[in-house]
PDB file of C-alpha atoms in Angstrom:
ATOM      1  CA  MET A   1      -8.860  21.057  20.264  1.00  0.00           C
ATOM      2  CA  SER A   2      -5.537  22.489  21.540  1.00  0.00           C
ATOM      3  CA  GLN A   3      -4.209  25.380  19.327  1.00  0.00           C
ATOM      4  CA  TYR A   4      -0.751  23.749  18.806  1.00  0.00           C
ATOM      5  CA  LYS A   5      -2.224  21.048  16.705  1.00  0.00           C
ATOM      6  CA  ASN A   6      -0.159  22.111  13.709  1.00  0.00           C
ATOM      7  CA  ALA A   7       2.949  23.167  15.642  1.00  0.00           C
ATOM      8  CA  SER A   8       6.189  22.884  13.635  1.00  0.00           C
ATOM      9  CA  GLU A   9       7.583  20.548  16.321  1.00  0.00           C
ATOM     10  CA  LEU A  10       5.077  17.953  15.388  1.00  0.00           C
ATOM     11  CA  ASN A  11       5.757  18.042  11.604  1.00  0.00           C
ATOM     12  CA  ASN A  12       8.357  15.203  11.475  1.00  0.00           C
ATOM     13  CA  LEU A  13       6.702  12.805  13.858  1.00  0.00           C
ATOM     14  CA  THR A  14       5.706   9.301  12.384  1.00  0.00           C
ATOM     15  CA  LEU A  15       2.562   9.348  14.407  1.00  0.00           C
ATOM     16  CA  GLY A  16      -0.601   8.648  12.114  1.00  0.00           C
ATOM     17  CA  LYS A  17       1.668   7.731   9.131  1.00  0.00           C
ATOM     18  CA  ALA A  18       2.367   4.264   7.559  1.00  0.00           C
ATOM     19  CA  THR A  19       5.623   2.945   9.210  1.00  0.00           C
ATOM     20  CA  GLU A  20       8.058   0.254   8.484  1.00  0.00           C
ATOM     21  CA  TYR A  21       8.718  -1.796  11.670  1.00  0.00           C
ATOM     22  CA  THR A  22      12.352  -3.006  12.268  1.00  0.00           C
ATOM     23  CA  SER A  23      13.358  -5.682  14.864  1.00  0.00           C
ATOM     24  CA  GLN A  24      17.211  -4.658  14.848  1.00  0.00           C
ATOM     25  CA  TYR A  25      18.168  -2.198  17.581  1.00  0.00           C
ATOM     26  CA  GLN A  26      17.732   1.323  16.241  1.00  0.00           C
ATOM     27  CA  PRO A  27      17.835   4.090  18.744  1.00  0.00           C
ATOM     28  CA  SER A  28      17.218   6.760  16.113  1.00  0.00           C
ATOM     29  CA  LEU A  29      13.558   5.718  16.028  1.00  0.00           C
ATOM     30  CA  LEU A  30      13.024   7.655  19.184  1.00  0.00           C
ATOM     31  CA  GLN A  31      11.388  11.161  18.752  1.00  0.00           C
ATOM     32  CA  ALA A  32      10.907  13.920  21.186  1.00  0.00           C
ATOM     33  CA  VAL A  33       8.060  16.197  21.625  1.00  0.00           C
ATOM     34  CA  PRO A  34       8.721  19.522  23.642  1.00  0.00           C
ATOM     35  CA  ARG A  35       6.775  19.973  26.722  1.00  0.00           C
ATOM     36  CA  SER A  36       6.549  23.670  25.954  1.00  0.00           C
ATOM     37  CA  LEU A  37       3.717  22.873  23.495  1.00  0.00           C
ATOM     38  CA  ASN A  38       1.085  22.916  26.191  1.00  0.00           C
ATOM     39  CA  ARG A  39       3.062  24.636  28.987  1.00  0.00           C
ATOM     40  CA  ASP A  40       3.439  27.848  26.943  1.00  0.00           C
ATOM     41  CA  GLU A  41      -0.352  27.845  26.498  1.00  0.00           C
ATOM     42  CA  LEU A  42      -0.678  27.328  30.343  1.00  0.00           C
ATOM     43  CA  ASN A  43       1.852  30.131  30.977  1.00  0.00           C
ATOM     44  CA  LEU A  44       4.181  27.694  32.804  1.00  0.00           C
ATOM     45  CA  ASN A  45       7.708  28.439  33.232  1.00  0.00           C
ATOM     46  CA  GLN A  46       9.760  25.319  32.321  1.00  0.00           C
ATOM     47  CA  THR A  47      12.618  26.474  34.713  1.00  0.00           C
ATOM     48  CA  ASN A  48      10.239  27.192  37.651  1.00  0.00           C
ATOM     49  CA  LEU A  49       7.411  24.811  37.533  1.00  0.00           C
ATOM     50  CA  PRO A  50       4.607  25.021  40.049  1.00  0.00           C
ATOM     51  CA  PHE A  51       4.506  21.280  40.650  1.00  0.00           C
ATOM     52  CA  PHE A  52       6.652  18.239  41.100  1.00  0.00           C
ATOM     53  CA  GLY A  53       5.891  15.014  39.290  1.00  0.00           C
ATOM     54  CA  GLU A  54       6.899  12.362  36.921  1.00  0.00           C
ATOM     55  CA  ASP A  55       5.632  10.193  33.895  1.00  0.00           C
ATOM     56  CA  VAL A  56       5.648   6.520  34.588  1.00  0.00           C
ATOM     57  CA  TRP A  57       5.420   4.270  31.616  1.00  0.00           C
ATOM     58  CA  TYR A  58       5.073   0.415  31.696  1.00  0.00           C
ATOM     59  CA  GLY A  59       6.063  -1.616  28.625  1.00  0.00           C
ATOM     60  CA  PHE A  60       4.476  -5.094  28.307  1.00  0.00           C
ATOM     61  CA  GLU A  61       6.024  -6.177  24.970  1.00  0.00           C
ATOM     62  CA  VAL A  62       9.715  -5.930  25.767  1.00  0.00           C
ATOM     63  CA  SER A  63      11.860  -8.645  24.386  1.00  0.00           C
ATOM     64  CA  TRP A  64      15.483  -9.324  23.003  1.00  0.00           C
ATOM     65  CA  LEU A  65      17.704 -12.329  22.130  1.00  0.00           C
ATOM     66  CA  ASN A  66      20.584 -13.458  24.368  1.00  0.00           C
ATOM     67  CA  THR A  67      23.895 -14.465  22.827  1.00  0.00           C
ATOM     68  CA  LYS A  68      22.587 -17.913  22.140  1.00  0.00           C
ATOM     69  CA  GLY A  69      19.491 -16.537  20.235  1.00  0.00           C
ATOM     70  CA  LYS A  70      17.132 -17.368  23.007  1.00  0.00           C
ATOM     71  CA  PRO A  71      14.355 -14.767  23.427  1.00  0.00           C
ATOM     72  CA  ILE A  72      14.220 -12.898  26.762  1.00  0.00           C
ATOM     73  CA  VAL A  73      10.895 -11.190  27.754  1.00  0.00           C
ATOM     74  CA  ARG A  74      10.492  -8.634  30.514  1.00  0.00           C
ATOM     75  CA  ILE A  75       7.981  -6.068  31.835  1.00  0.00           C
ATOM     76  CA  ALA A  76       9.584  -2.652  31.729  1.00  0.00           C
ATOM     77  CA  GLU A  77       9.026   0.310  33.985  1.00  0.00           C
ATOM     78  CA  PHE A  78      10.298   3.741  32.653  1.00  0.00           C
ATOM     79  CA  ARG A  79      10.271   6.907  34.695  1.00  0.00           C
ATOM     80  CA  PHE A  80      10.731  10.465  33.310  1.00  0.00           C
ATOM     81  CA  PRO A  81      10.949  13.454  35.628  1.00  0.00           C
ATOM     82  CA  CYS A  82       8.434  16.270  34.734  1.00  0.00           C
ATOM     83  CA  THR A  83      11.165  18.733  34.606  1.00  0.00           C
ATOM     84  CA  SER A  84      12.531  17.071  31.330  1.00  0.00           C
ATOM     85  CA  PRO A  85      12.369  19.369  28.337  1.00  0.00           C
ATOM     86  CA  ASN A  86      10.638  16.684  26.148  1.00  0.00           C
ATOM     87  CA  ILE A  87       8.365  13.876  26.373  1.00  0.00           C
ATOM     88  CA  VAL A  88       8.969  10.767  24.316  1.00  0.00           C
ATOM     89  CA  GLU A  89       6.576  10.480  21.343  1.00  0.00           C
ATOM     90  CA  SER A  90       4.715   7.153  22.084  1.00  0.00           C
ATOM     91  CA  LYS A  91       4.591   5.633  18.669  1.00  0.00           C
ATOM     92  CA  SER A  92       8.302   6.209  18.271  1.00  0.00           C
ATOM     93  CA  PHE A  93       8.675   4.597  21.718  1.00  0.00           C
ATOM     94  CA  LYS A  94       6.811   1.411  20.519  1.00  0.00           C
ATOM     95  CA  LEU A  95       8.947   1.235  17.303  1.00  0.00           C
ATOM     96  CA  TYR A  96      12.161   1.640  19.401  1.00  0.00           C
ATOM     97  CA  LEU A  97      11.197  -1.146  21.860  1.00  0.00           C
ATOM     98  CA  ASN A  98      10.232  -3.381  18.720  1.00  0.00           C
ATOM     99  CA  SER A  99      13.717  -2.842  17.431  1.00  0.00           C
ATOM    100  CA  PHE A 100      15.243  -4.860  20.390  1.00  0.00           C
ATOM    101  CA  ASN A 101      13.124  -8.051  19.305  1.00  0.00           C
ATOM    102  CA  GLN A 102      15.703  -9.700  16.943  1.00  0.00           C
ATOM    103  CA  THR A 103      18.857  -8.061  18.371  1.00  0.00           C
ATOM    104  CA  LYS A 104      21.347 -10.081  20.584  1.00  0.00           C
ATOM    105  CA  PHE A 105      22.661  -8.647  23.727  1.00  0.00           C
ATOM    106  CA  GLU A 106      25.316  -9.830  26.193  1.00  0.00           C
ATOM    107  CA  SER A 107      23.297  -9.366  29.369  1.00  0.00           C
ATOM    108  CA  GLU A 108      20.027  -7.839  30.648  1.00  0.00           C
ATOM    109  CA  GLN A 109      22.073  -4.975  32.139  1.00  0.00           C
ATOM    110  CA  GLU A 110      23.424  -4.093  28.666  1.00  0.00           C
ATOM    111  CA  VAL A 111      19.658  -3.581  27.682  1.00  0.00           C
ATOM    112  CA  VAL A 112      18.936  -1.475  30.611  1.00  0.00           C
ATOM    113  CA  ASP A 113      22.063   0.680  29.962  1.00  0.00           C
ATOM    114  CA  LEU A 114      21.171   1.185  26.430  1.00  0.00           C
ATOM    115  CA  MET A 115      17.516   2.031  27.122  1.00  0.00           C
ATOM    116  CA  THR A 116      18.608   4.321  29.890  1.00  0.00           C
ATOM    117  CA  LYS A 117      21.092   6.293  27.641  1.00  0.00           C
ATOM    118  CA  ASP A 118      18.739   6.437  24.650  1.00  0.00           C
ATOM    119  CA  LEU A 119      15.661   7.542  26.522  1.00  0.00           C
ATOM    120  CA  SER A 120      17.711  10.108  28.613  1.00  0.00           C
ATOM    121  CA  GLN A 121      18.956  11.625  25.347  1.00  0.00           C
ATOM    122  CA  THR A 122      15.450  11.860  24.006  1.00  0.00           C
ATOM    123  CA  CYS A 123      13.719  13.459  27.011  1.00  0.00           C
ATOM    124  CA  GLY A 124      16.674  15.629  27.718  1.00  0.00           C
ATOM    125  CA  THR A 125      17.346  14.537  31.239  1.00  0.00           C
ATOM    126  CA  LYS A 126      17.988  11.367  33.379  1.00  0.00           C
ATOM    127  CA  ALA A 127      15.501   8.594  32.607  1.00  0.00           C
ATOM    128  CA  GLU A 128      15.102   5.556  34.825  1.00  0.00           C
ATOM    129  CA  VAL A 129      14.621   2.109  33.387  1.00  0.00           C
ATOM    130  CA  ASN A 130      13.740  -1.112  35.374  1.00  0.00           C
ATOM    131  CA  LEU A 131      12.948  -4.532  34.085  1.00  0.00           C
ATOM    132  CA  PHE A 132      10.933  -7.267  35.737  1.00  0.00           C
ATOM    133  CA  PRO A 133      10.071 -10.864  35.138  1.00  0.00           C
ATOM    134  CA  VAL A 134       6.630 -11.383  33.673  1.00  0.00           C
ATOM    135  CA  ASP A 135       5.454 -13.387  36.555  1.00  0.00           C
ATOM    136  CA  ASN A 136       7.012 -11.223  39.276  1.00  0.00           C
ATOM    137  CA  CYS A 137       6.346  -7.591  38.501  1.00  0.00           C
ATOM    138  CA  PRO A 138       4.926  -5.051  41.076  1.00  0.00           C
ATOM    139  CA  ALA A 139       3.495  -3.239  38.044  1.00  0.00           C
ATOM    140  CA  LEU A 140       1.043  -5.938  37.390  1.00  0.00           C
ATOM    141  CA  THR A 141      -0.375  -6.193  40.953  1.00  0.00           C
ATOM    142  CA  ILE A 142      -4.031  -5.079  41.080  1.00  0.00           C
ATOM    143  CA  LYS A 143      -4.358  -2.763  43.987  1.00  0.00           C
ATOM    144  CA  SER A 144      -6.549   0.414  44.403  1.00  0.00           C
ATOM    145  CA  LEU A 145      -5.650   3.767  45.964  1.00  0.00           C
ATOM    146  CA  GLU A 146      -7.928   4.788  48.832  1.00  0.00           C
ATOM    147  CA  ALA A 147     -10.251   7.260  47.156  1.00  0.00           C
ATOM    148  CA  VAL A 148     -13.899   8.075  46.943  1.00  0.00           C
ATOM    149  CA  CYS A 149     -15.280   7.285  43.481  1.00  0.00           C
ATOM    150  CA  ILE A 150     -17.447  10.059  42.029  1.00  0.00           C
ATOM    151  CA  ASP A 151     -18.765   8.355  38.940  1.00  0.00           C
ATOM    152  CA  GLU A 152     -22.156   7.429  40.215  1.00  0.00           C
ATOM    153  CA  LEU A 153     -23.165  11.031  40.675  1.00  0.00           C
ATOM    154  CA  ASP A 154     -26.236  12.062  38.602  1.00  0.00           C
ATOM    155  CA  VAL A 155     -24.980  14.783  36.174  1.00  0.00           C
ATOM    156  CA  GLU A 156     -26.246  16.006  32.850  1.00  0.00           C
ATOM    157  CA  MET A 157     -23.969  16.637  29.828  1.00  0.00           C
ATOM    158  CA  ASP A 158     -24.618  17.878  26.433  1.00  0.00           C
ATOM    159  CA  ASN A 159     -21.186  19.317  25.541  1.00  0.00           C
ATOM    160  CA  TYR A 160     -17.875  17.375  25.560  1.00  0.00           C
ATOM    161  CA  GLN A 161     -15.495  20.041  24.750  1.00  0.00           C
ATOM    162  CA  LEU A 162     -13.122  20.884  27.596  1.00  0.00           C
ATOM    163  CA  ASN A 163     -14.659  23.404  29.942  1.00  0.00           C
ATOM    164  CA  PRO A 164     -12.829  24.431  33.210  1.00  0.00           C
ATOM    165  CA  ASP A 165     -15.681  26.666  34.098  1.00  0.00           C
ATOM    166  CA  PHE A 166     -17.488  23.529  35.419  1.00  0.00           C
ATOM    167  CA  LEU A 167     -15.143  23.642  38.367  1.00  0.00           C
ATOM    168  CA  LYS A 168     -16.751  25.034  41.421  1.00  0.00           C
ATOM    169  CA  LEU A 169     -16.494  24.866  45.384  1.00  0.00           C
ATOM    170  CA  THR A 170     -19.260  23.834  47.712  1.00  0.00           C
ATOM    171  CA  GLU A 171     -21.485  26.740  48.831  1.00  0.00           C
ATOM    172  CA  ASN A 172     -20.624  26.113  52.537  1.00  0.00           C
ATOM    173  CA  ALA A 173     -16.907  26.499  52.103  1.00  0.00           C
ATOM    174  CA  GLU A 174     -16.125  23.362  54.096  1.00  0.00           C
ATOM    175  CA  THR A 175     -12.311  22.689  54.528  1.00  0.00           C
ATOM    176  CA  VAL A 176     -11.530  19.050  53.796  1.00  0.00           C
ATOM    177  CA  ASP A 177      -8.555  16.687  52.985  1.00  0.00           C
ATOM    178  CA  GLU A 178      -9.872  14.097  50.547  1.00  0.00           C
ATOM    179  CA  SER A 179      -9.045  11.630  47.792  1.00  0.00           C
ATOM    180  CA  LEU A 180     -11.322  11.269  44.839  1.00  0.00           C
ATOM    181  CA  VAL A 181     -11.193   9.182  41.781  1.00  0.00           C
ATOM    182  CA  SER A 182     -13.092   9.040  38.419  1.00  0.00           C
ATOM    183  CA  HIS A 183     -12.752   6.240  35.832  1.00  0.00           C
ATOM    184  CA  LEU A 184     -14.548   8.239  33.160  1.00  0.00           C
ATOM    185  CA  LEU A 185     -11.638  10.251  31.874  1.00  0.00           C
ATOM    186  CA  LYS A 186     -11.414  10.000  28.145  1.00  0.00           C
ATOM    187  CA  SER A 187      -9.468  12.214  25.807  1.00  0.00           C
ATOM    188  CA  ASN A 188      -8.096  11.803  22.406  1.00  0.00           C
ATOM    189  CA  CYS A 189      -4.573  11.689  20.864  1.00  0.00           C
ATOM    190  CA  LEU A 190      -3.322  15.040  19.695  1.00  0.00           C
ATOM    191  CA  ILE A 191      -2.736  13.911  16.188  1.00  0.00           C
ATOM    192  CA  THR A 192      -4.484  10.402  15.361  1.00  0.00           C
ATOM    193  CA  ASN A 193      -7.627  11.191  17.397  1.00  0.00           C
ATOM    194  CA  GLN A 194      -7.368   7.703  18.883  1.00  0.00           C
ATOM    195  CA  PRO A 195      -9.281   7.422  22.149  1.00  0.00           C
ATOM    196  CA  ASP A 196      -7.231   7.483  25.542  1.00  0.00           C
ATOM    197  CA  TRP A 197      -8.944   6.148  28.567  1.00  0.00           C
ATOM    198  CA  ALA A 198      -7.866   6.719  32.031  1.00  0.00           C
ATOM    199  CA  SER A 199      -8.700   6.534  35.878  1.00  0.00           C
ATOM    200  CA  VAL A 200      -7.704   9.902  37.338  1.00  0.00           C
ATOM    201  CA  TYR A 201      -6.976  10.234  41.288  1.00  0.00           C
ATOM    202  CA  ILE A 202      -7.155  13.689  42.796  1.00  0.00           C
ATOM    203  CA  GLN A 203      -6.069  14.173  46.310  1.00  0.00           C
ATOM    204  CA  TYR A 204      -6.298  17.731  47.761  1.00  0.00           C
ATOM    205  CA  SER A 205      -6.669  19.669  50.892  1.00  0.00           C
ATOM    206  CA  GLY A 206      -8.553  23.003  51.096  1.00  0.00           C
ATOM    207  CA  ASN A 207     -11.938  24.236  50.479  1.00  0.00           C
ATOM    208  CA  LYS A 208     -14.242  21.415  49.452  1.00  0.00           C
ATOM    209  CA  ILE A 209     -14.560  21.004  45.629  1.00  0.00           C
ATOM    210  CA  CYS A 210     -18.174  20.220  44.404  1.00  0.00           C
ATOM    211  CA  HIS A 211     -17.960  16.576  43.451  1.00  0.00           C
ATOM    212  CA  LYS A 212     -20.633  16.888  40.571  1.00  0.00           C
ATOM    213  CA  SER A 213     -18.785  20.002  39.152  1.00  0.00           C
ATOM    214  CA  LEU A 214     -15.507  17.961  39.118  1.00  0.00           C
ATOM    215  CA  LEU A 215     -17.062  15.074  37.379  1.00  0.00           C
ATOM    216  CA  GLN A 216     -18.603  17.343  34.703  1.00  0.00           C
ATOM    217  CA  TYR A 217     -15.176  18.970  34.176  1.00  0.00           C
ATOM    218  CA  LEU A 218     -13.442  15.575  33.729  1.00  0.00           C
ATOM    219  CA  ILE A 219     -16.219  14.330  31.422  1.00  0.00           C
ATOM    220  CA  SER A 220     -15.612  17.521  29.342  1.00  0.00           C
ATOM    221  CA  PHE A 221     -12.294  16.148  28.099  1.00  0.00           C
ATOM    222  CA  ARG A 222     -14.147  13.437  26.208  1.00  0.00           C
ATOM    223  CA  GLU A 223     -13.565  15.095  22.776  1.00  0.00           C
ATOM    224  CA  HIS A 224     -10.478  16.961  23.832  1.00  0.00           C
ATOM    225  CA  ASN A 225      -7.227  16.255  21.831  1.00  0.00           C
ATOM    226  CA  GLU A 226      -4.058  16.186  23.885  1.00  0.00           C
ATOM    227  CA  PHE A 227      -1.273  13.915  24.996  1.00  0.00           C
ATOM    228  CA  HIS A 228      -1.664  12.144  28.367  1.00  0.00           C
ATOM    229  CA  GLU A 229       1.040  14.188  30.169  1.00  0.00           C
ATOM    230  CA  GLN A 230      -0.616  17.410  28.983  1.00  0.00           C
ATOM    231  CA  CYS A 231      -4.026  16.443  30.094  1.00  0.00           C
ATOM    232  CA  VAL A 232      -2.959  15.895  33.580  1.00  0.00           C
ATOM    233  CA  GLU A 233      -0.977  19.109  33.692  1.00  0.00           C
ATOM    234  CA  ARG A 234      -4.077  20.840  32.456  1.00  0.00           C
ATOM    235  CA  ILE A 235      -6.330  19.211  35.234  1.00  0.00           C
ATOM    236  CA  TYR A 236      -3.682  20.238  37.760  1.00  0.00           C
ATOM    237  CA  PHE A 237      -3.614  23.803  36.518  1.00  0.00           C
ATOM    238  CA  ASP A 238      -7.304  24.269  36.244  1.00  0.00           C
ATOM    239  CA  LEU A 239      -7.849  22.905  39.750  1.00  0.00           C
ATOM    240  CA  MET A 240      -5.337  25.219  41.144  1.00  0.00           C
ATOM    241  CA  GLU A 241      -6.711  28.200  39.135  1.00  0.00           C
ATOM    242  CA  HIS A 242     -10.487  27.676  39.912  1.00  0.00           C
ATOM    243  CA  CYS A 243     -10.365  25.855  43.273  1.00  0.00           C
ATOM    244  CA  GLN A 244      -7.154  27.207  44.870  1.00  0.00           C
ATOM    245  CA  PRO A 245      -6.392  24.086  47.065  1.00  0.00           C
ATOM    246  CA  ASN A 246      -3.766  24.297  49.686  1.00  0.00           C
ATOM    247  CA  SER A 247      -2.137  21.089  48.317  1.00  0.00           C
ATOM    248  CA  LEU A 248      -2.918  18.995  45.221  1.00  0.00           C
ATOM    249  CA  THR A 249      -1.987  15.806  43.599  1.00  0.00           C
ATOM    250  CA  VAL A 250      -3.315  14.600  40.236  1.00  0.00           C
ATOM    251  CA  TYR A 251      -2.387  11.205  38.983  1.00  0.00           C
ATOM    252  CA  ALA A 252      -3.833   9.467  36.045  1.00  0.00           C
ATOM    253  CA  ARG A 253      -3.604   5.677  35.141  1.00  0.00           C
ATOM    254  CA  TYR A 254      -4.137   5.309  31.478  1.00  0.00           C
ATOM    255  CA  THR A 255      -5.012   2.123  29.639  1.00  0.00           C
ATOM    256  CA  ARG A 256      -2.303   0.564  27.406  1.00  0.00           C
ATOM    257  CA  ARG A 257      -2.024   0.915  23.781  1.00  0.00           C
ATOM    258  CA  GLY A 258       0.430  -0.965  21.698  1.00  0.00           C
ATOM    259  CA  GLY A 259       2.045  -2.579  24.733  1.00  0.00           C
ATOM    260  CA  LEU A 260       2.617   0.748  26.632  1.00  0.00           C
ATOM    261  CA  ASP A 261       0.773   2.679  29.195  1.00  0.00           C
ATOM    262  CA  ILE A 262       1.571   6.242  30.463  1.00  0.00           C
ATOM    263  CA  ASN A 263       0.934   7.272  34.017  1.00  0.00           C
ATOM    264  CA  PRO A 264       1.537  11.050  34.649  1.00  0.00           C
ATOM    265  CA  LEU A 265       1.637  12.336  38.262  1.00  0.00           C
ATOM    266  CA  ARG A 266       1.787  16.147  39.056  1.00  0.00           C
ATOM    267  CA  SER A 267       1.648  17.249  42.766  1.00  0.00           C
ATOM    268  CA  SER A 268       2.468  20.152  45.007  1.00  0.00           C
ATOM    269  CA  LYS A 269       4.480  17.673  47.052  1.00  0.00           C
ATOM    270  CA  ASP A 270       7.638  15.958  45.965  1.00  0.00           C
ATOM    271  CA  ILE A 271       6.286  12.383  45.803  1.00  0.00           C
ATOM    272  CA  LYS A 272       6.645   9.371  43.601  1.00  0.00           C
ATOM    273  CA  ALA A 273       3.840   7.814  41.518  1.00  0.00           C
ATOM    274  CA  SER A 274       2.116   4.751  43.016  1.00  0.00           C
ATOM    275  CA  ASP A 275       1.937   1.475  41.256  1.00  0.00           C
ATOM    276  CA  ALA A 276      -1.744   0.910  41.995  1.00  0.00           C
ATOM    277  CA  ARG A 277      -3.887   0.074  39.231  1.00  0.00           C
ATOM    278  CA  THR A 278      -7.389  -1.309  38.307  1.00  0.00           C
ATOM    279  CA  PRO A 279      -8.140  -4.427  36.202  1.00  0.00           C
ATOM    280  CA  ARG A 280      -8.314  -2.522  32.982  1.00  0.00           C
ATOM    281  CA  GLN A 281      -4.909  -1.201  33.431  1.00  0.00           C
TER     282      GLN A 281
END
């Protein structure tokens, strides 16, 4: 369990509390969580981060009314740079999107502009919003990244508390450039303890990481409580700390909850997150 469980920044969040839903546009529903909550613990300097990255969210329950009262339904893509001072708290995000449901807008562009403004104010820097027709959305295309799946390795586990000491290099110190994936990543929400499921893609170059040790490390998140973005940053930090690769990218595709999925990417390279997804995403 992370030590910032009872941080004062979390006191006013609605997560885990009974909430009244509104279907009239209400930007004040959005709530911010400082990224410093876990970055301070990892000794990361917000103004000089050791990685590039972004958090890509997809909204599957986005709707509003046109001026004639006819519903419009879209798939939404939201992109937040990892340099933003805040993340958007996920329950408040769901409530905010729900507030569009019975609100009339002049055009789709008006909706995009409002969402961009509101989300940028919440995260503290420029957010990007894209809307797609339900039947023509790249985010819904099932396509996999080229990676070796390590899930069938025979490992034994009897403790499911986060343990970065699992991470080890192979004994022969072979230098490689490889892409790995595990679909076994599970963590729990920092406050509600609800399970979060993800496929995590790890691409690196450098001394070869022992695949069994990596799988054990990822499984050790199973009873760990932390937000999606924080888990990915922790994986990146632990791999850098324990395995010291020359380059590293960690990208997690989480399953959706409440019509939203969150997909953080952290990399030593300045790259964009892929829209690849498995059927469960």
